[in-house]
């Protein structure tokens, strides 16, 4: 994974599992643990983060030649914060109930490590096309991670999936899964699974 | 109303930008550290194994030493010749041809070959066993408790039937095994080819003295010295002058002439060797038979 | 090679000159965000009041809808039953909680003599401790409490007439809710009396 200049397609593919932001890079785990109690919240968070990531990557990539080393972080954070504010307003205007449910985690997208990491690693160094496909790939990986965690936690903790009843009515809700300890258990288990899967692939190819 | 809000917002953001721009600009100037860009370039070229084989803490440390202190560029055993050449290009110096250094075990005796062994019930490390006299007949040869195995970070050396054996496919040449062997029977040798001739004995005794303690040790007959000028016998033990070692010459005649198994080829297995054993099962490494009740990795007496 | 004007060079190489991009982007984003806010603020306010409207009937027994009215200089909701008669009042209130401001809706009987319900709209208290003020099991104990005396939290498992059970580990949050209720209900009752005396 230490090529000098990966192509757009490589960036896209890497973002989904090989360099999955949550399970492989372990970045941005705060929203992953906090909002993955049900699928709708997870999907909304993914869309919000994806919007910010794609817009921020685009803008940074367009102005990458104008960035000075000692001011680049300020520019990154300024761009990201502006887009998160826009997303916050959009969410409050068009999906108010979800905005209340997500609460402080929408403004926290500003400090989501994934976004500033992609700006630093990819957008500030490569062209717009590569930056956009990197953003889309990473967002898909983020969404995959969030939805898989939310599936576990919602099915085991509430017996539903995206609001539809999955478990039989006699299922005693495993409430621990909806609380932070359950989040950590599911998180650790899924990281282990993804790492095992990736090492299998590496052994097969070597 | 919109105009007022926009102007206010713009003004606040402008003030913030002015403040941060100025303070960051000032900090950039005040806390600036001159860093030679060549250090980053050399570090990029180095293999990044951080093995310490060059004698420095890691690759970054060696890179700074090269650029700031003018240390030799050929010290990296892992990067070898290609790496030394690239560093020399960056630094603008000349570099002579160099070869990878790999360890050679100067002992060929497995457990059945070692005579006059006694049961040893002490700490199962070579360093401790070396302090006790009379564990095995030969006081020069491999003890087999695997200090070299324990110190190797790359799983490149193992004890097979009591004798340490180097896996040249995995070895990167950091030299840790050579440094730790208490009997100093591992030396780092320049491998001018993938397989070179080596002396697999360290016994400085003569004829029957050797035969009474070992089935395969060098008896000091000097047959090798007579056949080729690169072999020099001193203290009844031959040594190879690798500066004179000619990769073009075949030393098979010397290997065949040696009455004991002292002169052998070591190195990576060739395709012919691999095919010969492809059907066989690999034997499991034999553990040392002497175990203490104390965990040998932590007990320090 | 064109020689650059010395003043231009001076500005270009100064700290502020180097950060021209930051300054430009800041102003640009400042304008953009104020535009976004102006565009969407109305919709968000509508959402907020719709949210409150939805909660109003749940805080007053028999109410089916709410109407925003002014009592004195307070804007409150009048809860109406199906005959369009007053079934009670719902007053929005806010005050300082443990961490940040808490926004609540207080349901009152038509004469504002006792509480008929309590709902927490917005809080940023400690999750798991202070945030338990949103639990309906805790809020239900406010129902029926009189408004003449101030409510105080107590650790006593059997609270008296004008006491409510505090949440273990969230004394300040419990106290904040009581304080917000006391202050705002007192203000409302004063305004209501003024209006009834002088319609």
XYZ file of C-alpha atoms in Angstrom:
706
model
C 0.000 0.000 0.000
C 2.941 2.387 -0.220
C 2.842 3.193 -3.895
C 3.801 6.716 -4.789
C 0.745 7.718 -6.799
C -2.173 5.309 -6.774
C -4.693 5.672 -9.552
C -8.293 6.703 -9.027
C -9.560 3.136 -9.322
C -6.993 1.871 -6.816
C -7.957 4.551 -4.311
C -11.614 3.629 -4.752
C -11.071 -0.090 -4.235
C -8.702 0.371 -1.308
C -11.226 2.507 0.541
C -13.806 -0.255 0.744
C -11.964 -3.025 2.600
C -8.146 -3.043 2.267
C -7.859 0.459 3.752
C -11.289 0.561 5.368
C -11.277 3.656 7.582
C -12.940 2.003 10.568
C -11.736 -1.586 10.510
C -8.262 -1.237 9.033
C -7.142 2.326 9.718
C -9.256 2.515 12.919
C -10.026 6.199 12.333
C -13.302 7.949 13.075
C -14.421 5.293 15.522
C -16.371 7.782 17.635
C -19.403 7.999 15.344
C -19.034 4.329 14.506
C -19.577 3.345 18.104
C -22.063 6.064 18.993
C -24.608 6.087 16.169
C -24.553 2.439 15.161
C -27.516 1.554 17.372
C -29.871 1.462 14.449
C -29.586 1.309 10.688
C -31.380 4.563 9.873
C -29.025 6.578 12.062
C -26.021 4.750 10.640
C -27.070 5.461 7.064
C -27.745 9.109 7.810
C -24.349 9.514 9.430
C -22.731 7.816 6.460
C -24.438 10.144 4.011
C -23.504 13.203 6.039
C -19.870 12.127 6.312
C -19.777 11.176 2.641
C -21.090 14.594 1.622
C -18.477 16.383 3.720
C -15.679 14.052 2.595
C -16.410 14.381 -1.098
C -16.869 18.157 -1.002
C -13.806 18.723 1.172
C -11.637 16.466 -1.006
C -12.789 18.278 -4.134
C -12.091 21.757 -2.819
C -8.727 20.850 -1.298
C -7.669 19.068 -4.439
C -8.570 22.113 -6.557
C -6.471 24.456 -4.404
C -3.703 22.004 -3.568
C -0.996 23.967 -5.354
C -1.793 27.107 -3.397
C -1.378 25.546 0.055
C 1.520 26.639 2.202
C 2.925 23.969 4.573
C 2.356 25.947 7.747
C -1.196 26.945 6.834
C -2.536 23.774 5.259
C -4.150 22.415 8.426
C -6.045 25.674 8.953
C -7.348 25.492 5.394
C -8.375 21.838 5.807
C -10.267 22.496 9.021
C -11.899 25.651 7.625
C -13.218 23.783 4.584
C -14.369 20.771 6.564
C -16.073 22.892 9.235
C -17.950 24.893 6.633
C -19.274 21.801 4.916
C -20.261 20.214 8.213
C -22.207 23.361 9.095
C -24.006 23.098 5.765
C -24.799 19.439 6.418
C -26.045 20.254 9.913
C -28.449 22.853 8.544
C -29.635 20.561 5.760
C -30.284 17.755 8.214
C -32.173 20.034 10.616
C -34.269 21.369 7.730
C -35.131 18.130 5.942
C -34.854 15.301 8.495
C -35.438 16.972 11.826
C -36.126 13.845 13.876
C -32.848 12.265 12.799
C -31.046 15.532 13.510
C -32.319 15.353 17.093
C -31.364 11.701 17.377
C -27.839 12.173 16.080
C -27.482 15.225 18.299
C -23.891 16.340 18.869
C -22.436 13.740 16.501
C -23.142 15.791 13.406
C -20.896 18.688 14.484
C -18.370 16.047 15.533
C -17.909 15.155 11.873
C -15.588 18.166 11.786
C -13.059 16.324 13.906
C -13.658 12.960 12.291
C -10.124 11.795 11.595
C -11.056 10.140 8.331
C -11.814 13.409 6.585
C -8.718 15.316 7.535
C -6.636 12.189 6.912
C -7.911 11.886 3.344
C -7.293 15.591 2.797
C -3.733 15.279 4.010
C -2.871 11.987 2.356
C -4.714 12.179 -0.947
C -6.494 15.415 -1.763
C -3.567 17.737 -1.092
C -1.292 15.671 -3.316
C -3.329 14.239 -6.173
C -5.703 15.499 -8.819
C -9.428 16.092 -8.436
C -10.531 12.849 -10.077
C -8.354 10.713 -7.797
C -9.433 12.704 -4.750
C -13.134 12.269 -5.534
C -12.849 8.533 -6.137
C -10.819 8.212 -2.937
C -13.565 10.060 -1.055
C -16.266 7.826 -2.531
C -14.306 4.672 -1.746
C -13.623 5.706 1.838
C -17.264 6.722 2.320
C -18.400 3.332 1.058
C -15.996 1.674 3.470
C -17.266 3.861 6.308
C -20.838 3.045 5.393
C -20.078 -0.655 5.189
C -18.520 -0.553 8.635
C -21.338 1.435 10.201
C -24.113 -0.615 8.637
C -22.511 -3.918 9.633
C -22.097 -2.746 13.214
C -25.596 -1.317 13.320
C -27.026 -4.554 11.924
C -25.515 -6.595 14.730
C -26.497 -4.157 17.422
C -30.004 -3.472 16.208
C -30.921 -7.097 15.518
C -29.535 -8.343 18.820
C -30.520 -5.334 20.888
C -33.976 -4.476 19.544
C -34.880 -7.446 17.398
C -35.466 -5.206 14.389
C -33.541 -4.240 11.289
C -34.205 -0.768 9.906
C -37.511 -0.795 11.770
C -38.682 -4.180 10.440
C -39.150 -6.917 13.011
C -36.583 -9.668 12.372
C -36.360 -11.645 15.571
C -39.381 -13.592 16.844
C -41.445 -11.846 19.479
C -40.084 -14.135 22.158
C -36.580 -12.732 21.626
C -35.410 -11.077 24.861
C -33.746 -7.867 23.787
C -30.053 -8.016 24.529
C -29.956 -4.446 25.764
C -26.206 -4.550 26.327
C -25.764 -4.439 22.567
C -27.368 -0.996 22.462
C -25.084 0.339 25.165
C -21.398 1.266 24.815
C -19.973 -2.090 25.993
C -21.924 -3.878 23.281
C -20.575 -1.414 20.744
C -17.019 -2.253 21.728
C -17.658 -5.995 21.609
C -19.126 -5.820 18.115
C -16.389 -3.430 17.001
C -13.584 -5.691 18.230
C -15.175 -8.757 16.730
C -15.609 -7.115 13.331
C -12.038 -5.752 13.299
C -10.822 -9.264 13.977
C -12.975 -10.655 11.181
C -11.788 -8.087 8.631
C -8.141 -8.547 9.589
C -8.483 -12.309 9.277
C -10.117 -11.941 5.879
C -7.378 -9.563 4.689
C -4.577 -11.828 5.903
C -6.205 -14.792 4.136
C -6.118 -12.853 0.895
C -2.503 -11.846 1.479
C -1.479 -15.455 2.143
C -3.284 -16.632 -0.948
C -1.537 -14.103 -3.158
C 1.976 -14.544 -1.673
C -31.268 41.485 7.185
C -29.418 39.002 5.043
C -26.856 41.640 4.134
C -26.203 42.447 7.781
C -25.768 38.809 8.726
C -23.494 38.157 5.754
C -21.332 41.159 6.508
C -21.096 40.215 10.153
C -20.221 36.625 9.273
C -17.633 37.731 6.733
C -16.120 40.162 9.207
C -15.851 37.572 11.978
C -14.289 35.020 9.646
C -11.898 37.662 8.316
C -10.740 38.529 11.806
C -10.245 34.861 12.652
C -8.289 34.346 9.446
C -6.097 37.363 10.081
C -5.365 36.195 13.590
C -4.558 32.614 12.652
C -2.632 33.604 9.511
C -0.442 35.991 11.423
C 0.202 33.754 14.408
C 0.920 30.689 12.261
C 3.235 32.702 10.050
C 5.084 33.951 13.103
C 5.266 30.438 14.609
C 6.548 29.054 11.331
C 9.423 31.553 11.384
C 10.208 31.347 15.096
C 10.141 27.583 15.497
C 11.742 26.795 12.181
C 14.302 23.977 12.236
C 16.767 23.532 9.383
C 16.445 19.982 8.154
C 18.676 18.737 5.396
C 16.295 17.333 2.751
C 18.905 14.668 1.925
C 18.108 12.916 5.214
C 14.556 12.243 4.071
C 15.796 11.105 0.667
C 18.309 8.650 2.152
C 15.725 7.372 4.622
C 13.351 6.741 1.757
C 15.965 4.655 -0.057
C 16.877 2.552 2.984
C 14.878 -0.694 3.341
C 13.075 0.392 6.519
C 13.545 -2.894 8.399
C 14.943 -1.025 11.427
C 17.025 -4.117 12.239
C 20.027 -2.305 13.716
C 22.446 -4.238 11.539
C 24.190 -1.015 10.539
C 24.931 -0.305 14.176
C 22.416 2.542 14.462
C 19.054 2.511 16.198
C 16.965 2.446 13.046
C 17.008 3.434 9.406
C 16.215 7.076 10.179
C 19.127 7.244 12.631
C 21.491 5.772 10.044
C 20.209 8.239 7.446
C 20.984 11.214 9.704
C 24.401 9.746 10.469
C 25.180 9.417 6.772
C 24.112 12.953 5.922
C 25.283 14.806 9.024
C 28.334 12.814 10.062
C 29.494 11.384 6.769
C 29.313 7.763 7.853
C 30.033 5.049 5.274
C 27.097 4.305 2.985
C 27.748 0.570 2.800
C 26.739 -0.353 6.323
C 23.255 -1.558 5.575
C 23.354 -5.364 5.342
C 19.737 -5.625 4.296
C 19.819 -3.078 1.512
C 23.086 -4.434 0.255
C 24.827 -3.214 -2.826
C 21.851 -1.671 -4.623
C 20.931 0.388 -1.599
C 24.526 1.541 -1.039
C 24.687 2.656 -4.659
C 21.464 4.685 -4.393
C 22.655 6.382 -1.207
C 25.984 7.117 -2.835
C 24.134 8.780 -5.737
C 22.182 11.000 -3.340
C 25.274 11.930 -1.359
C 27.415 12.335 -4.424
C 30.122 9.873 -3.388
C 31.679 6.831 -4.989
C 31.039 3.363 -3.638
C 32.998 0.201 -4.260
C 31.251 -3.008 -5.066
C 29.968 -4.761 -1.957
C 28.210 -7.991 -1.223
C 25.525 -9.020 1.268
C 26.897 -10.294 4.542
C 25.228 -13.400 5.910
C 25.992 -15.559 8.944
C 27.922 -18.808 8.687
C 27.809 -21.351 11.503
C 31.278 -22.712 12.049
C 30.141 -26.065 13.355
C 28.716 -29.131 11.676
C 28.159 -31.476 14.595
C 24.630 -32.621 15.323
C 23.713 -34.382 18.589
C 24.826 -37.882 17.484
C 28.193 -36.486 16.362
C 28.956 -34.829 19.679
C 30.769 -37.275 21.906
C 31.207 -37.217 25.695
C 27.965 -35.349 26.412
C 26.763 -35.255 30.020
C 23.265 -34.487 31.299
C 22.972 -30.772 31.948
C 20.233 -29.537 34.235
C 21.018 -25.840 34.380
C 19.517 -22.854 32.583
C 18.843 -23.893 28.987
C 20.693 -21.042 27.299
C 24.027 -21.165 25.503
C 25.427 -18.323 27.570
C 24.765 -20.192 30.820
C 25.763 -23.577 29.464
C 28.998 -22.119 28.168
C 30.032 -21.289 31.733
C 29.751 -24.913 32.813
C 32.681 -27.038 31.752
C 32.332 -30.448 30.230
C 28.767 -30.376 28.891
C 30.018 -31.890 25.693
C 33.416 -33.105 24.574
C 34.125 -30.260 22.172
C 34.710 -26.941 23.957
C 34.634 -24.974 20.695
C 31.454 -26.132 18.995
C 27.752 -25.369 18.987
C 25.914 -26.046 22.247
C 22.467 -26.134 20.722
C 20.376 -24.233 23.287
C 19.325 -21.653 20.763
C 20.403 -18.216 21.986
C 20.824 -17.344 18.322
C 17.265 -18.524 17.620
C 15.873 -16.418 20.455
C 17.564 -13.229 19.297
C 16.645 -13.538 15.605
C 13.642 -11.313 14.793
C 13.176 -12.707 11.321
C 12.732 -16.433 12.051
C 15.847 -17.134 9.990
C 17.793 -19.491 12.224
C 16.672 -22.711 13.884
C 18.133 -25.556 15.908
C 17.920 -28.782 13.927
C 19.008 -31.901 15.778
C 21.073 -29.795 18.158
C 22.866 -27.705 15.535
C 21.868 -24.180 14.548
C 21.008 -23.868 10.880
C 20.511 -20.586 9.002
C 17.550 -20.156 6.662
C 19.185 -17.998 3.996
C 15.854 -17.228 2.338
C 14.658 -15.331 5.390
C 17.936 -14.004 6.746
C 18.445 -10.275 6.188
C 21.950 -10.164 7.615
C 21.466 -8.015 10.706
C 24.163 -9.931 12.578
C 22.306 -10.365 15.860
C 23.060 -14.100 15.966
C 26.752 -13.509 15.399
C 26.837 -11.001 18.236
C 25.091 -13.221 20.751
C 26.840 -16.569 20.274
C 28.964 -17.032 23.420
C 31.349 -19.351 21.642
C 31.734 -16.954 18.677
C 31.162 -19.681 16.134
C 28.899 -17.531 13.950
C 30.650 -14.986 11.748
C 29.277 -12.645 9.082
C 30.703 -13.533 5.694
C 30.338 -11.709 2.348
C 28.312 -13.868 0.012
C 29.748 -13.226 -3.414
C 27.379 -15.866 -4.783
C 24.203 -17.411 -3.480
C 26.188 -20.474 -2.377
C 29.729 -20.177 -1.069
C 32.229 -22.447 0.574
C 32.610 -22.195 4.335
C 34.518 -23.856 7.136
C 32.068 -25.657 9.374
C 34.265 -26.178 12.388
C 35.904 -24.165 15.136
C 37.951 -26.875 16.813
C 41.616 -25.890 17.234
C 42.806 -29.323 18.368
C 44.677 -31.902 16.299
C 43.877 -35.377 14.991
C 42.881 -37.793 17.760
C 42.023 -35.075 20.246
C 39.340 -33.977 17.825
C 38.239 -37.482 16.897
C 37.662 -38.331 20.564
C 35.155 -35.489 21.003
C 33.499 -35.209 17.622
C 32.715 -37.371 14.619
C 32.873 -34.558 12.064
C 35.261 -31.908 13.379
C 38.326 -30.634 11.537
C 41.418 -32.719 12.330
C 43.911 -30.217 10.910
C 45.194 -32.347 8.048
C 45.845 -29.271 5.836
C 44.601 -30.997 2.671
C 42.513 -27.926 1.829
C 45.489 -25.602 2.154
C 47.395 -27.656 -0.346
C 44.568 -27.565 -2.897
C 43.698 -23.878 -2.914
C 45.407 -20.650 -1.834
C 42.295 -19.151 -0.193
C 42.482 -21.677 2.645
C 44.938 -20.834 5.424
C 45.375 -23.223 8.326
C 46.325 -21.756 11.692
C 46.048 -23.530 15.027
C 44.878 -26.684 13.242
C 41.871 -24.878 11.845
C 41.488 -23.553 8.307
C 39.997 -20.181 7.532
C 38.890 -18.790 4.192
C 40.174 -15.433 2.986
C 36.962 -14.123 1.401
C 38.741 -11.210 -0.211
C 40.483 -13.742 -2.433
C 37.375 -15.873 -2.891
C 36.770 -16.107 -6.610
C 33.094 -16.676 -7.562
C 34.154 -18.044 -10.928
C 36.183 -20.941 -9.492
C 34.548 -24.127 -8.274
C 35.831 -25.356 -4.946
C 34.042 -28.692 -5.211
C 37.388 -30.499 -5.353
C 38.298 -29.180 -1.912
C 34.872 -30.057 -0.546
C 35.313 -33.606 -1.822
C 38.903 -33.933 -0.585
C 38.167 -32.990 3.034
C 38.117 -36.284 5.032
C 35.674 -34.845 7.587
C 32.595 -32.758 6.897
C 34.422 -29.546 7.646
C 34.327 -27.798 4.245
C 30.806 -27.382 2.917
C 28.715 -25.149 0.663
C 26.267 -22.904 2.487
C 23.647 -20.542 1.171
C 20.236 -20.499 -0.418
C 19.125 -23.852 -1.788
C 19.419 -24.015 -5.583
C 16.533 -25.240 -7.753
C 18.211 -28.675 -8.049
C 18.343 -28.988 -4.251
C 14.726 -27.924 -3.941
C 13.594 -30.482 -6.495
C 15.570 -33.232 -4.754
C 13.727 -32.777 -1.481
C 10.378 -31.678 -2.817
C 8.820 -35.049 -2.066
C 10.236 -35.386 1.451
C 8.675 -34.124 4.610
C 10.520 -31.474 6.510
C 11.688 -32.863 9.890
C 10.598 -30.939 12.924
C 13.376 -29.086 14.738
C 14.462 -31.088 17.767
C 14.166 -29.290 21.079
C 17.090 -29.342 23.493
C 16.644 -32.212 25.924
C 17.759 -30.322 28.959
C 14.967 -28.311 30.485
C 14.881 -26.534 33.806
C 11.854 -26.023 35.954
C 12.472 -22.300 35.737
C 11.378 -20.311 32.706
C 14.674 -19.867 30.954
C 13.757 -16.633 29.252
C 13.413 -14.711 32.479
C 15.617 -16.340 35.062
C 18.811 -14.455 35.445
C 20.031 -16.087 38.651
C 12.535 39.274 -15.726
C 9.955 41.726 -14.475
C 11.082 43.338 -11.263
C 8.381 43.225 -8.614
C 7.497 46.418 -6.833
C 9.263 46.521 -3.440
C 6.033 47.290 -1.581
C 4.282 44.353 -3.249
C 7.183 42.126 -2.281
C 7.038 43.391 1.271
C 3.355 42.521 1.530
C 3.808 39.206 -0.252
C 6.515 38.052 2.134
C 4.852 39.264 5.317
C 2.956 36.828 7.516
C -0.447 38.130 6.458
C 0.559 38.228 2.825
C 1.451 34.567 2.953
C -1.926 33.680 4.370
C -3.934 35.333 1.598
C -5.593 32.008 0.793
C -6.789 31.537 4.369
C -8.228 35.059 4.426
C -9.946 34.607 1.078
C -11.415 31.242 2.006
C -12.615 32.538 5.376
C -14.536 35.413 3.841
C -15.924 33.142 1.134
C -17.124 30.518 3.592
C -18.475 33.229 5.913
C -20.736 34.526 3.154
C -21.696 31.021 2.020
C -22.701 29.882 5.470
C -24.745 32.980 6.197
C -26.513 32.403 2.888
C -27.236 28.790 3.786
C -28.543 29.837 7.161
C -30.806 32.496 5.685
C -32.109 29.991 3.156
C -32.866 27.212 5.610
C -33.543 28.901 8.936
C -37.253 29.276 8.294
C -37.683 25.605 7.542
C -35.773 24.647 10.672
C -37.907 26.906 12.821
C -41.014 25.353 11.320
C -39.633 21.903 12.124
C -38.952 22.932 15.700
C -42.436 24.315 16.262
C -44.020 21.294 14.554
C -42.070 19.097 16.930
C -43.394 21.042 19.900
C -46.905 20.948 18.472
C -46.733 17.193 18.291
C -45.780 16.920 21.935
C -48.424 19.371 23.229
C -51.373 16.939 23.171
C -49.375 14.353 25.123
C -48.797 16.713 28.027
C -52.420 17.679 28.657
C -55.119 15.017 29.155
C -57.951 15.358 26.674
C -56.106 17.707 24.363
C -56.017 17.013 20.634
C -54.222 20.073 19.351
C -52.346 23.150 20.460
C -52.459 26.774 19.484
C -49.725 29.286 19.908
C -50.986 32.267 21.956
C -49.496 35.154 23.875
C -50.151 35.590 27.548
C -48.702 38.905 28.614
C -45.283 38.913 27.021
C -44.936 35.121 27.000
C -45.591 32.951 23.957
C -47.158 29.701 25.088
C -49.361 26.943 23.668
C -53.007 26.623 24.573
C -54.006 22.961 24.512
C -57.478 22.506 22.977
C -59.773 19.520 23.276
C -61.952 18.204 20.463
C -64.615 20.816 21.189
C -62.013 23.510 20.704
C -62.214 24.395 24.377
C -59.177 24.980 26.545
C -57.958 21.720 28.048
C -54.817 23.114 29.545
C -51.624 25.009 28.905
C -48.197 23.989 27.602
C -45.426 26.451 28.283
C -41.981 26.163 26.722
C -39.172 26.838 29.158
C -35.427 26.767 29.145
C -32.721 27.140 31.737
C -29.199 26.165 32.630
C -28.675 22.478 33.289
C -25.537 20.764 34.513
C -23.734 20.898 31.164
C -25.672 23.239 28.911
C -29.127 24.731 28.435
C -32.116 22.432 28.831
C -35.305 23.077 26.843
C -38.535 21.628 28.214
C -42.305 21.802 27.712
C -44.437 22.033 30.846
C -48.046 20.929 30.728
C -50.471 22.712 33.094
C -54.128 22.366 33.998
C -56.447 25.122 32.631
C -56.142 27.138 35.856
C -52.408 26.500 36.082
C -52.812 25.055 39.558
C -51.001 21.796 38.942
C -48.710 20.140 36.450
C -50.200 17.746 33.940
C -47.020 16.658 32.192
C -43.393 17.362 31.453
C -41.299 16.712 28.363
C -37.614 17.397 27.715
C -37.010 18.774 24.201
C -33.314 19.367 24.246
C -30.569 18.509 26.687
C -26.833 17.941 26.672
C -26.458 16.346 30.087
C -24.089 13.495 30.916
C -25.161 10.419 28.967
C -26.397 7.687 31.262
C -26.679 9.960 34.279
C -28.057 13.441 33.662
C -29.630 12.354 30.379
C -31.980 10.154 32.379
C -34.125 13.241 32.918
C -35.699 12.296 29.562
C -37.001 8.978 30.911
C -40.772 8.938 31.078
C -40.689 6.989 34.352
C -38.902 9.894 36.019
C -40.912 12.636 34.299
C -44.238 11.043 35.196
C -43.725 11.867 38.862
C -44.288 15.549 38.024
C -47.856 14.827 36.982
C -50.308 16.172 39.573
C -47.773 18.211 41.531
C -49.141 21.530 42.717
C -47.717 24.760 41.412
C -48.209 26.987 44.437
C -45.145 25.660 46.248
C -41.708 25.228 44.698
C -40.635 21.730 43.841
C -37.373 20.432 45.281
C -35.485 17.224 44.554
C -34.916 14.777 47.366
C -32.939 11.610 47.866
C -35.760 10.229 49.983
C -37.329 7.291 48.095
C -40.748 8.440 49.290
C -40.975 12.103 48.418
C -43.478 14.386 50.057
C -46.057 16.579 48.342
C -43.767 19.164 46.831
C -40.686 17.003 46.491
C -39.602 14.826 43.594
C -37.192 11.919 43.609
C -33.781 12.980 42.304
C -31.875 10.724 39.894
C -28.969 8.935 41.553
C -25.776 10.471 40.270
C -27.624 13.361 38.606
C -28.509 15.622 41.502
C -27.705 18.838 39.678
C -29.646 17.876 36.550
C -32.672 16.988 38.683
C -32.325 20.248 40.567
C -32.047 22.205 37.291
C -35.300 20.755 36.000
C -37.059 21.672 39.241
C -35.648 25.172 39.081
C -36.713 25.669 35.449
C -40.208 24.413 36.252
C -40.527 26.584 39.360
C -39.342 29.797 37.718
C -41.271 29.505 34.489
C -44.512 28.307 36.068
C -44.359 31.192 38.566
C -43.823 33.690 35.727
C -46.668 32.189 33.720
C -49.080 32.188 36.638
C -48.289 35.848 37.286
C -48.909 36.730 33.632
C -52.091 34.626 33.564
C -53.443 36.359 36.671
C -52.606 39.740 35.139
C -54.399 38.830 31.932
C -57.454 37.454 33.729
C -57.655 40.516 35.965
C -57.184 42.857 33.072
C -58.206 41.178 29.783
